[in-house]
XYZ file of N, CA and C in Angstrom:
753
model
N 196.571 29.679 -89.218
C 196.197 30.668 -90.224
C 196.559 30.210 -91.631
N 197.527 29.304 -91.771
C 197.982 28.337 -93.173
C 196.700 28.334 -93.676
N 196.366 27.312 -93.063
C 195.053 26.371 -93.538
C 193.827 26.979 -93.765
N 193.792 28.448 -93.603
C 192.904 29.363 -94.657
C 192.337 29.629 -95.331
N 190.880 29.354 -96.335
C 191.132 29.804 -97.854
C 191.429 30.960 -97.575
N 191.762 30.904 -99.367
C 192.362 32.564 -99.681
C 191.091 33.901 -99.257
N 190.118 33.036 -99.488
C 188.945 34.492 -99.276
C 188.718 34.942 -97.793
N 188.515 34.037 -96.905
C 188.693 34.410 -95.805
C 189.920 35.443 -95.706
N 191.046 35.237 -95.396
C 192.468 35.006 -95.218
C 192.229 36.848 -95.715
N 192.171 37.061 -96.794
C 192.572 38.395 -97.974
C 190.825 39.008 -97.583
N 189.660 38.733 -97.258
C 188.357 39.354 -97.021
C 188.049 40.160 -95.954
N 188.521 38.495 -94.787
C 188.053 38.901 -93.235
C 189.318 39.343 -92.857
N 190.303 38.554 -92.195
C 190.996 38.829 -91.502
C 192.024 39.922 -91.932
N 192.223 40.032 -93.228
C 193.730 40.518 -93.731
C 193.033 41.918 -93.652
N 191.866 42.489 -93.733
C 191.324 43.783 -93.414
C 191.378 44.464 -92.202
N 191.538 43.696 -91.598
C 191.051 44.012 -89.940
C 192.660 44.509 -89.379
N 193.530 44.500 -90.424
C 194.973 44.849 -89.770
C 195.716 45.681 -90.614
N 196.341 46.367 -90.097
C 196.643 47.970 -90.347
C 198.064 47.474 -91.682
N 198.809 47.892 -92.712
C 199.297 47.283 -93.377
C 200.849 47.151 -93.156
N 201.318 47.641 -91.585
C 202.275 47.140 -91.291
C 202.019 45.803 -90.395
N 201.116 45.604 -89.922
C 200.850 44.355 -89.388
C 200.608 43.277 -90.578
N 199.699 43.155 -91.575
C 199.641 42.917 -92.540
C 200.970 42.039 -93.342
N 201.899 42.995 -93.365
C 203.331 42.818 -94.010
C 203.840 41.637 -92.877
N 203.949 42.001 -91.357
C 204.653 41.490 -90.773
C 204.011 39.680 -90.546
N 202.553 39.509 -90.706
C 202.313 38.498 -90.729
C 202.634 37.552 -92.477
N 202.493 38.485 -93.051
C 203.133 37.781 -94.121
C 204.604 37.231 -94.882
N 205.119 37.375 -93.639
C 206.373 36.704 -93.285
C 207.064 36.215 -92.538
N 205.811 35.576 -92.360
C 206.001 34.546 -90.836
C 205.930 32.686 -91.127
N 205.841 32.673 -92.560
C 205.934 31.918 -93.180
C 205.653 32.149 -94.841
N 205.942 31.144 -95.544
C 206.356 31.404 -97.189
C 204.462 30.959 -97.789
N 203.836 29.946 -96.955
C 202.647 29.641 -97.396
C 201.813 31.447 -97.129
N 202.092 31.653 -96.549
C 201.317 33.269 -96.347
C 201.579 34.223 -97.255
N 203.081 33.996 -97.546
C 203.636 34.965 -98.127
C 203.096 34.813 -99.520
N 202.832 33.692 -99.824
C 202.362 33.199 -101.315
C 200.984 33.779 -100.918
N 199.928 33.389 -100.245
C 198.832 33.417 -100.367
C 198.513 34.858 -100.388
N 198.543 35.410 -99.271
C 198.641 37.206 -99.349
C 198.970 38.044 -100.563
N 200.096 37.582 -101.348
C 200.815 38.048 -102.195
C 201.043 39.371 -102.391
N 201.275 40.472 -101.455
C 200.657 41.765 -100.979
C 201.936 42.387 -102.032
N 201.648 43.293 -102.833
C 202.075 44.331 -103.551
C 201.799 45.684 -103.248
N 202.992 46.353 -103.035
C 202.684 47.718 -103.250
C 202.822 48.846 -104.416
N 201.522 49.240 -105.010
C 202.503 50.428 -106.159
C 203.168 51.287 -106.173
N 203.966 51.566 -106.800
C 204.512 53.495 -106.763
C 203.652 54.088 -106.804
N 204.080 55.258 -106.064
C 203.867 56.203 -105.718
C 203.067 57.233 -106.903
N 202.128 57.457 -106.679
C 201.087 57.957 -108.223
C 201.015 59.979 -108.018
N 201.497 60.726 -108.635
C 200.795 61.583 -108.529
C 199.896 62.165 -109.072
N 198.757 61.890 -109.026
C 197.424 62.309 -109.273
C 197.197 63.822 -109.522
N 197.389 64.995 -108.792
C 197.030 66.213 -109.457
C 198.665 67.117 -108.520
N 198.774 68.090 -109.411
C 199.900 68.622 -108.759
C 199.639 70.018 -108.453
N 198.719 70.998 -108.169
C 198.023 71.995 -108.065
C 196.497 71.446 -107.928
N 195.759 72.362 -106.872
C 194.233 71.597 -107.045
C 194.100 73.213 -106.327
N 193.868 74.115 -106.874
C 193.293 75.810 -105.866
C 191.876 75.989 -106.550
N 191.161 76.697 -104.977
C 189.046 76.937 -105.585
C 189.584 78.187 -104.657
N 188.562 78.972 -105.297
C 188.675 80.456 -104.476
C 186.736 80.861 -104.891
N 185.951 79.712 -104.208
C 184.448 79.885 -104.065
C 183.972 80.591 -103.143
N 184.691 81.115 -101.994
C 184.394 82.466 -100.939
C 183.060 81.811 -100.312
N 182.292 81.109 -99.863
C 181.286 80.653 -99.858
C 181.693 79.273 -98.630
N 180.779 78.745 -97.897
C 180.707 78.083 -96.460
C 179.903 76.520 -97.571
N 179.328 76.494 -98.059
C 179.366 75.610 -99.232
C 180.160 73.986 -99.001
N 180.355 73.280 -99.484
C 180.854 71.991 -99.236
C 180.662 71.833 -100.849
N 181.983 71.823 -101.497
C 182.032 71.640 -102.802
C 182.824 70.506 -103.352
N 182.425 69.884 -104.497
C 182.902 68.394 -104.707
C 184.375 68.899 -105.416
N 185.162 67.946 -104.818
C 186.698 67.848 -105.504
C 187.247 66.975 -106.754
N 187.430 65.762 -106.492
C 187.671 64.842 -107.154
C 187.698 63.454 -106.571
N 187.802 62.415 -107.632
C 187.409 61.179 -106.593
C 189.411 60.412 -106.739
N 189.155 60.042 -105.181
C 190.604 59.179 -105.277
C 190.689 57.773 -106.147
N 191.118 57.925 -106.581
C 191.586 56.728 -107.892
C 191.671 54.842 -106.510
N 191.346 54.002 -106.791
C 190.879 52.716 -106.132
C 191.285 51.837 -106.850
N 192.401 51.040 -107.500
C 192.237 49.912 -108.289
C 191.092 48.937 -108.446
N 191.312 48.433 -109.420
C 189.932 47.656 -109.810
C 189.903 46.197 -110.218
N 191.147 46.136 -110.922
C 191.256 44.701 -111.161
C 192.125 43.479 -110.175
N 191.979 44.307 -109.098
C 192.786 43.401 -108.009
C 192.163 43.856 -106.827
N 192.157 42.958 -105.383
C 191.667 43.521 -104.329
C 192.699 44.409 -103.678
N 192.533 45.318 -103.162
C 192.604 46.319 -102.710
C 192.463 46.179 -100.719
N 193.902 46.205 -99.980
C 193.734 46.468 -98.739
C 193.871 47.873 -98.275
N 194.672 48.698 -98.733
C 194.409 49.844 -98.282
C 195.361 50.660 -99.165
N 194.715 52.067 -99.153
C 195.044 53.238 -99.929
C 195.725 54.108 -99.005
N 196.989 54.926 -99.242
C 198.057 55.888 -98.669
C 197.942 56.894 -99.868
N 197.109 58.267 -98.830
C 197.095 59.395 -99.980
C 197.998 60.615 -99.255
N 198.571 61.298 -99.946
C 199.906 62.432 -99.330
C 199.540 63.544 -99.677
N 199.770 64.577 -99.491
C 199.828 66.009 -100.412
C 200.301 67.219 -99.197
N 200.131 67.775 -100.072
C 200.554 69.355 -99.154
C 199.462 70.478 -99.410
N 198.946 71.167 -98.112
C 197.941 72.388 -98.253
C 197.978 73.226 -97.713
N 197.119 74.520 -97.860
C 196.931 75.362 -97.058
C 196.313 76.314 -97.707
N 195.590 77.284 -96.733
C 194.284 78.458 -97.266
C 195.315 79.737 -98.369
N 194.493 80.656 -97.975
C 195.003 81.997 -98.712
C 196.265 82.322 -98.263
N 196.415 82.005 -97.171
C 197.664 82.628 -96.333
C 197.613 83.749 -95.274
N 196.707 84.285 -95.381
C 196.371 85.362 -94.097
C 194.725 85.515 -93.930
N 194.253 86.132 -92.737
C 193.252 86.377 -92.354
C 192.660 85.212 -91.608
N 191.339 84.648 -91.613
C 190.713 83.984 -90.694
C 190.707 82.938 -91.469
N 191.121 81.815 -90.683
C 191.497 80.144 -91.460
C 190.080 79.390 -91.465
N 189.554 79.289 -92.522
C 188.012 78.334 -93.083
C 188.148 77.282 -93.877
N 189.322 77.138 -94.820
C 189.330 76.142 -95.283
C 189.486 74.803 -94.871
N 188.942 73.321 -95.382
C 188.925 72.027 -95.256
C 189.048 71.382 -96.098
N 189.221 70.322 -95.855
C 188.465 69.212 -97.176
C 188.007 67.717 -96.359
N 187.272 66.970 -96.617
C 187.198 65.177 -96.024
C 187.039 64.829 -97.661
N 187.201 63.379 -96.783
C 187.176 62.387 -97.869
C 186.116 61.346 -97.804
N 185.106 61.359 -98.346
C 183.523 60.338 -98.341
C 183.888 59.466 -99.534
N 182.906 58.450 -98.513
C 182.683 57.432 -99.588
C 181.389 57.762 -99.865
N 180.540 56.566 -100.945
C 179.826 56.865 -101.455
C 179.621 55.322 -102.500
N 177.980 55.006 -102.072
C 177.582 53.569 -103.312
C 177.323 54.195 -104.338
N 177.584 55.244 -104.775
C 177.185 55.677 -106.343
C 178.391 55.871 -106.873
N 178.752 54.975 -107.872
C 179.999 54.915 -108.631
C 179.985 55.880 -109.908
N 179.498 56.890 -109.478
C 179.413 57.606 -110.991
C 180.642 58.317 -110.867
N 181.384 59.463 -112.009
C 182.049 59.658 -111.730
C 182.324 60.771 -110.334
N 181.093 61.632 -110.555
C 181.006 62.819 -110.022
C 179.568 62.561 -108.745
N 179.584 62.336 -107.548
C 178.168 62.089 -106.513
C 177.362 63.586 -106.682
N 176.634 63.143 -107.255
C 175.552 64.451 -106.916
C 175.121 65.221 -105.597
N 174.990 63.732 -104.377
C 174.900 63.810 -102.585
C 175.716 64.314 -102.540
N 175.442 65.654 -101.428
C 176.528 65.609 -99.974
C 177.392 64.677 -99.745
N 178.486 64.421 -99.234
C 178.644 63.713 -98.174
C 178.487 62.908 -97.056
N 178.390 61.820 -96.744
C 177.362 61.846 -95.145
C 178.199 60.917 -94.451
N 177.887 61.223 -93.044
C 179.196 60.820 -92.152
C 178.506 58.913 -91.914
N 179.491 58.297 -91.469
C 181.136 58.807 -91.072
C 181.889 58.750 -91.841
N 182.471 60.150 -92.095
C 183.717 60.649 -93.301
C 184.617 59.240 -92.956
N 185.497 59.267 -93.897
C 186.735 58.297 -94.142
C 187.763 59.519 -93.538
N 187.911 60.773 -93.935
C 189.173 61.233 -93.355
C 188.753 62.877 -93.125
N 189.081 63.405 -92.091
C 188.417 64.863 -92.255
C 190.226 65.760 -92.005
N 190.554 66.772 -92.687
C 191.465 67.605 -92.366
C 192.089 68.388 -91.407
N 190.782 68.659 -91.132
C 191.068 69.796 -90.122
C 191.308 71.261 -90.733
N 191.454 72.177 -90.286
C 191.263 73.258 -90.617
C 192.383 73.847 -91.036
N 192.680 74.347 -92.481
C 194.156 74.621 -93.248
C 194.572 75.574 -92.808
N 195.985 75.549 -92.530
C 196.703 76.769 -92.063
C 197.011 77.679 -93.037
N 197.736 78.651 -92.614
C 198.483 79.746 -93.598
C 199.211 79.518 -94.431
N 200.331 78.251 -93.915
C 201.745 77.986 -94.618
C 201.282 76.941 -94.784
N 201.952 75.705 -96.158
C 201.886 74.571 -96.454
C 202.291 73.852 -95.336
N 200.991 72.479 -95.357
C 201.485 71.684 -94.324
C 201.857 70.348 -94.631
N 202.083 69.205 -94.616
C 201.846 68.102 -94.991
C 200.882 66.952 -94.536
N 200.234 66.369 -95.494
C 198.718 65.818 -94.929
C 199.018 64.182 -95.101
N 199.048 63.514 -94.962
C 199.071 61.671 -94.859
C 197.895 61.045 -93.947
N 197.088 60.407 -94.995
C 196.468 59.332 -94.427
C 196.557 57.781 -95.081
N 195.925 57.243 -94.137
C 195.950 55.582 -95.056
C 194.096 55.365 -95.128
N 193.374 54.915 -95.698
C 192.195 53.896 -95.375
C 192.154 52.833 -95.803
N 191.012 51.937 -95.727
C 190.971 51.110 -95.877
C 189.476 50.799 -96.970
N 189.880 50.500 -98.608
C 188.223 50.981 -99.282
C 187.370 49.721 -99.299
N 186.331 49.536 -98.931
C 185.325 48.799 -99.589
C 185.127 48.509 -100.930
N 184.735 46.980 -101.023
C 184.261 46.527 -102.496
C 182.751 47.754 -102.493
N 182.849 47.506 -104.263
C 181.342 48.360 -104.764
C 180.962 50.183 -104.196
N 182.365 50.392 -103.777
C 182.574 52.248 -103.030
C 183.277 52.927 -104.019
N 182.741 54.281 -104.239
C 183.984 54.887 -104.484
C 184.049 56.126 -103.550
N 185.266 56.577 -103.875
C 185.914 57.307 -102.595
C 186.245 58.719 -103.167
N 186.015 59.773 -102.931
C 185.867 60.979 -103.466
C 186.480 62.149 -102.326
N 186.433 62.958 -102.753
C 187.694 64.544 -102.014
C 186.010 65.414 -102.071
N 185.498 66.260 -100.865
C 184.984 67.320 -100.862
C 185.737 68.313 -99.863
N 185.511 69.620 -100.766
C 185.997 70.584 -100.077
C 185.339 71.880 -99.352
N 185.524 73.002 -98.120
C 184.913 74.024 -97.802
C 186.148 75.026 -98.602
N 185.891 76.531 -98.663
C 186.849 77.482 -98.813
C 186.514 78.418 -97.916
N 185.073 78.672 -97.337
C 185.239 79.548 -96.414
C 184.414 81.005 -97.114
N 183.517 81.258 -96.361
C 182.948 82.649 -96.933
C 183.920 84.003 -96.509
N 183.507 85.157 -97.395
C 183.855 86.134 -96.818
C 185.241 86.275 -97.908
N 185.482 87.491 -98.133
C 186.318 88.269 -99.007
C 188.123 87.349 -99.170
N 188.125 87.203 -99.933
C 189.979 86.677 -100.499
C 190.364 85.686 -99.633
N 189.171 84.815 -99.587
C 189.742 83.511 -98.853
C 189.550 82.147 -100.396
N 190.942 81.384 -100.043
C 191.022 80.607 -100.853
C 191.540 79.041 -100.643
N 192.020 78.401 -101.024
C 191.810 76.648 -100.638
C 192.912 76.316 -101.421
N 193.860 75.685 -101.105
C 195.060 74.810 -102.336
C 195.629 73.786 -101.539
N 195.375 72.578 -102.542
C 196.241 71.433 -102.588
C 197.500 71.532 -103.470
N 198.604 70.749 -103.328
C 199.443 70.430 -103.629
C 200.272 68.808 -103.638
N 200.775 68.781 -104.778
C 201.192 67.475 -105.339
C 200.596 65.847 -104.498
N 199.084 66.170 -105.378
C 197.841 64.869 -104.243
C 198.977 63.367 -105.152
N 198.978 62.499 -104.080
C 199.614 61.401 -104.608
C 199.064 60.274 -104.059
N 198.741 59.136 -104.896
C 198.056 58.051 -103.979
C 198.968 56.946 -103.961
N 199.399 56.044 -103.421
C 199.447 54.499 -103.286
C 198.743 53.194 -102.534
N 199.263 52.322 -103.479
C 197.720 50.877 -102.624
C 198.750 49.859 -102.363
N 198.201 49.377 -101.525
C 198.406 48.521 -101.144
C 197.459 47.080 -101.222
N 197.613 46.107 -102.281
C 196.887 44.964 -103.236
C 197.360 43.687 -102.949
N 196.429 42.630 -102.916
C 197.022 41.311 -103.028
C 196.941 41.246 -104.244
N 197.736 40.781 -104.882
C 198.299 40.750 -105.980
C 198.195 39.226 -106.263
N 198.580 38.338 -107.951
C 198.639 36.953 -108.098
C 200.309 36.935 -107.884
N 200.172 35.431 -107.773
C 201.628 34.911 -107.533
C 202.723 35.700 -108.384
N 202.480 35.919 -109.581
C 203.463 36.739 -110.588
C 203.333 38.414 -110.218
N 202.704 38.519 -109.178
C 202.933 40.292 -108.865
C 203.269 40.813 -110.190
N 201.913 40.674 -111.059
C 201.382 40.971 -112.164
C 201.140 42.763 -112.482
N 200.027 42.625 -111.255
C 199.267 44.285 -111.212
C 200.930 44.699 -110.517
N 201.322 44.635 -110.087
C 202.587 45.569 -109.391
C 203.852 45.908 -110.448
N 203.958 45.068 -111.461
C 204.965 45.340 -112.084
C 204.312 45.627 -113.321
N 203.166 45.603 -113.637
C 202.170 46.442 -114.735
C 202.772 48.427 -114.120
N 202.300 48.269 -112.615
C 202.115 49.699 -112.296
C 203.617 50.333 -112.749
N 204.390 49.368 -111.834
C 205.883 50.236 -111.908
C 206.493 50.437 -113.436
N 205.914 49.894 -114.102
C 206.573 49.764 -115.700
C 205.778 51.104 -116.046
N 204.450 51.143 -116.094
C 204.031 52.306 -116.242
C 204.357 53.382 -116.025
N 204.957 53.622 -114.581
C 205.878 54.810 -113.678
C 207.247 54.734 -114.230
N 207.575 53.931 -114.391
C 209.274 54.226 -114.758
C 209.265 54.670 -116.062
N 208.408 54.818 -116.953
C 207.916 55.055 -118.572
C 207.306 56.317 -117.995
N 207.409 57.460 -117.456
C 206.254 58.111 -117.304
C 204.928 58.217 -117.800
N 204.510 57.522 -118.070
C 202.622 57.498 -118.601
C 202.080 57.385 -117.322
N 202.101 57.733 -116.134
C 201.107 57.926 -115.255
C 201.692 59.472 -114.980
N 200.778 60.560 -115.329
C 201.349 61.866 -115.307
C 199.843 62.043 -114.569
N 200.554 63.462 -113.862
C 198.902 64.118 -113.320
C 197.917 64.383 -114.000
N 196.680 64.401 -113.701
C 195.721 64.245 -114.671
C 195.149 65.865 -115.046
N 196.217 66.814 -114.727
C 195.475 67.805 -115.623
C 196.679 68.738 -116.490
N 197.623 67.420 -116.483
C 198.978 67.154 -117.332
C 198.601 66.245 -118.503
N 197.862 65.321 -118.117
C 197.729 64.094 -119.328
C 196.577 64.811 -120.275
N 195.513 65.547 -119.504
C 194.417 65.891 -120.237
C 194.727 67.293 -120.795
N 196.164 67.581 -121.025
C 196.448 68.677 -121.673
C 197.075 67.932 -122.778
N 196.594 67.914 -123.751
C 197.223 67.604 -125.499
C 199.035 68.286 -125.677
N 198.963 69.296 -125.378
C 200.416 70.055 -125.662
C 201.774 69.490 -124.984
N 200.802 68.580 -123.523
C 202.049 67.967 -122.569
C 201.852 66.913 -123.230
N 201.000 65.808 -123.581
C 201.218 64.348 -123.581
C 202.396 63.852 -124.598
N 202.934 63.021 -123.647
C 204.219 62.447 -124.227
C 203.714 61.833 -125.272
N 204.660 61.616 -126.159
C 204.973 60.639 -127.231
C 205.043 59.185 -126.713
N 205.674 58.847 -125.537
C 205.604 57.401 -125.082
C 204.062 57.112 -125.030
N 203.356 57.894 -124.160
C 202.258 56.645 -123.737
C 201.670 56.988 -125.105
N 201.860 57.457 -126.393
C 200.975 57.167 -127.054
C 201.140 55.764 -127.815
N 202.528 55.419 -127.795
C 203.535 54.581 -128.622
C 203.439 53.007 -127.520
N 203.006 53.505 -126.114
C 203.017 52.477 -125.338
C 201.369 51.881 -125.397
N 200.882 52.761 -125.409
C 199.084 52.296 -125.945
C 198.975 51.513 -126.566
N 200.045 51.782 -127.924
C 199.869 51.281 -128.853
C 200.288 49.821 -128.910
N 201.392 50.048 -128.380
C 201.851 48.493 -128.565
C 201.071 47.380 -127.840
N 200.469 48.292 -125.966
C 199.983 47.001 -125.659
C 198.438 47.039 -126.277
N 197.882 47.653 -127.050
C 196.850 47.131 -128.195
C 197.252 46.112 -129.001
N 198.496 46.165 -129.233
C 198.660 45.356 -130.362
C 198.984 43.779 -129.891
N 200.007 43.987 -128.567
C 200.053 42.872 -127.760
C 198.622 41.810 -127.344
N 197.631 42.945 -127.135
C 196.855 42.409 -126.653
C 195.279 41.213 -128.196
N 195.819 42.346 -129.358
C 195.051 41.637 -130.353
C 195.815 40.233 -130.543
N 197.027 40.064 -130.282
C 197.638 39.269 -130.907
C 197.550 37.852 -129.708
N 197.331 38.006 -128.872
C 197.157 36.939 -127.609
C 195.638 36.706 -127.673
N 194.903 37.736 -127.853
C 193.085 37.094 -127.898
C 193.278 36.158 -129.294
N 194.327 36.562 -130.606
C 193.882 35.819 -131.470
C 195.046 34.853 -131.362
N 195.889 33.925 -130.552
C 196.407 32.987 -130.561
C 197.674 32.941 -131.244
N 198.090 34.205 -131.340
C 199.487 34.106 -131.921
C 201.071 34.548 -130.890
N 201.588 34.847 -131.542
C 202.609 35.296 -130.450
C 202.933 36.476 -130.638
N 203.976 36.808 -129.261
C 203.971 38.253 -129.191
C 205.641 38.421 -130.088
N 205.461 39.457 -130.255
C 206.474 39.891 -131.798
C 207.861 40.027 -130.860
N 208.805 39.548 -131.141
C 210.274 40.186 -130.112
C 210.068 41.960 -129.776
N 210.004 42.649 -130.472
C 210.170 44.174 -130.488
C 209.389 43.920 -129.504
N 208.512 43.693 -129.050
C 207.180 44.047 -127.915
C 207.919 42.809 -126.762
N 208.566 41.777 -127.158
C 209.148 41.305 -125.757
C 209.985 42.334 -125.059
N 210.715 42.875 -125.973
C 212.443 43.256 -125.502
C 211.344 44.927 -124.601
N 210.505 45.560 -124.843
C 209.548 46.544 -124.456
C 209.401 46.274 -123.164
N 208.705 45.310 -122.766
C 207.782 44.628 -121.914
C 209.083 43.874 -120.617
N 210.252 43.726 -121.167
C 211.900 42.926 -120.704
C 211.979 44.065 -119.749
N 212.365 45.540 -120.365
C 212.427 46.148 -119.696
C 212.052 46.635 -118.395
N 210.731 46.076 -118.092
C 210.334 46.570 -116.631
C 210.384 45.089 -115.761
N 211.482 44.073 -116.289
C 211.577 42.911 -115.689
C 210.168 42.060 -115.852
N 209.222 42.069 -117.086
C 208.514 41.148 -116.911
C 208.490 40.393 -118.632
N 209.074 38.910 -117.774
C 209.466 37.925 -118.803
C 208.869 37.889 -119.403
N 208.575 37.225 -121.250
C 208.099 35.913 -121.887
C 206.783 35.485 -121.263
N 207.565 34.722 -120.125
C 206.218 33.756 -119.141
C 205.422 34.146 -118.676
N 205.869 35.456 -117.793
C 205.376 36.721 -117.033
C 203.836 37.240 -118.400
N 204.348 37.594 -119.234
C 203.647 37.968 -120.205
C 202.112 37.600 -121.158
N 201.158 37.782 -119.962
C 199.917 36.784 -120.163
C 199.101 38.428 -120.781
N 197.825 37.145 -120.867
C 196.641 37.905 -121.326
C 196.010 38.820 -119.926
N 195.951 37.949 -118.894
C 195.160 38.852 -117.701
C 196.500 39.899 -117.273
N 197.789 39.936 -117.444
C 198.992 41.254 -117.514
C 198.475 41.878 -117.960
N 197.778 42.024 -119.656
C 197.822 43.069 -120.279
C 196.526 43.718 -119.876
N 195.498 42.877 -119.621
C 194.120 43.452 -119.021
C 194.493 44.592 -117.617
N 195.433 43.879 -117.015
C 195.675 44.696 -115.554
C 196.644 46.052 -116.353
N 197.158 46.564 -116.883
C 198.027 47.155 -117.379
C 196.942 48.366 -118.122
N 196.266 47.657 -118.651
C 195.105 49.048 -119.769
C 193.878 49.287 -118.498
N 193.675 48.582 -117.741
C 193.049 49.220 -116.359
C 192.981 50.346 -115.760
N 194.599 50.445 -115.571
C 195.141 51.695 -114.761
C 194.840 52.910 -115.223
């Protein structure tokens, strides 16, 4: 399995295995371990409340699960907690479809075979965990039922994703992510898209890696104040390239 290319190796085979197998072959020697270069991100939380109270048998679009982009991608771990109105007759669902239309929002239905189906929400919060596995050129989206008929309603709670990526030798995209998380600028997104919450950091962190980034397209160097920034989440000087900062304004 050494003697590999990388595309095979990270295309065919490294898909076909679940990502604790995955891990365990990639340390079965150091040539794997290099080649694989498997990173995992923190832990993202994506929305921290998600409630529809549409009373209606309907199949209504949710939101799409977030997929990295500038790195390949073996598999996605999404978490949360749910459950209906709390009393009466249990209708609520949700699955998770893919879909070749990368827009933001699929106009289609759904169409099987779902990537993940729920099952039918209970009364009391439950806890939900899946893993998949996404396709190049897919995106991957949340639809939901609520259920017809009088004071029936649908809620998610604290949706969180993580990936699992081959990453380059400098586990670049991985320590882009965690610097991001330990800075809080990855806030839920109907936290960030509220003006009154957004921190002062990520506006100040935008900024700088704009500025980082004019200053490397035009051949100069990066200013100390923006090393000693960038030090902080353990990524050196050396560490400190042009395709870092591309993976970093991605997210």
């Amino acid at each position: 399995m050494e003697n590999l290319p990388d595309e095979i190796l990270t295309h065919n085979i490294a898909h076909y295995l679940s990502p604790t197998d995955l891990f365990q072959v990639s340390t079965t020697s150091k040539k794997l371990h290099s080649q694989l270069a498997l990173s995992v991100t923190p832990r993202r939380k994506i929305i921290a409340k998600f409630s529809r109270h549409d009373r209606h048998d309907l199949m209504e679009y949710g939101f799409a699960v977030p997929i990295p982009s500038t790195v390949e991608c073996h598999s996605i771990r999404v978490s949360m907690s749910g459950r209906d109105q709390g009393w009466g007759n249990k209708k609520s669902y949700f699955v998770i479809a893919s879909s070749d239309n990368n827009a933001a929002a699929p106009t289609e239905q759904p169409q099987e075979p779902l990537v993940f189906f729920s099952g039918i929400a209970p009364h009391s919060r439950q806890h939900i965990e899946f893993t998949f596995h996404p396709e190049n050129d897919r995106s991957y989206h949340l639809w939901y039922v609520v259920g017809g008929g009088g004071g029936h309603s649908f809620h998610l709670f604290n949706v969180a994703v993580e990936a699992l990526v081959f990453d380059d030798a400098l586990r670049s995209y991985s320590k882009a992510c965690h610097f991001l998380a330990s800075k809080n600028t990855l806030l839920p997104w109907e936290v960030a898209l509220s003006s009154k919450f957004s921190p002062r950091l990520s506006c100040s962190f935008e900024a700088i890696l704009a500025s980082a980034i004019h200053l490397l397209e035009h051949g100069h160097s990066i200013l100390p104040p923006m090393k000693s920034y960038f030090r902080e989440a353990g990524i050196s000087e050396e560490d400190l390239s042009l395709e870092l900062m591309k993976s970093m304004m991605s997210i």
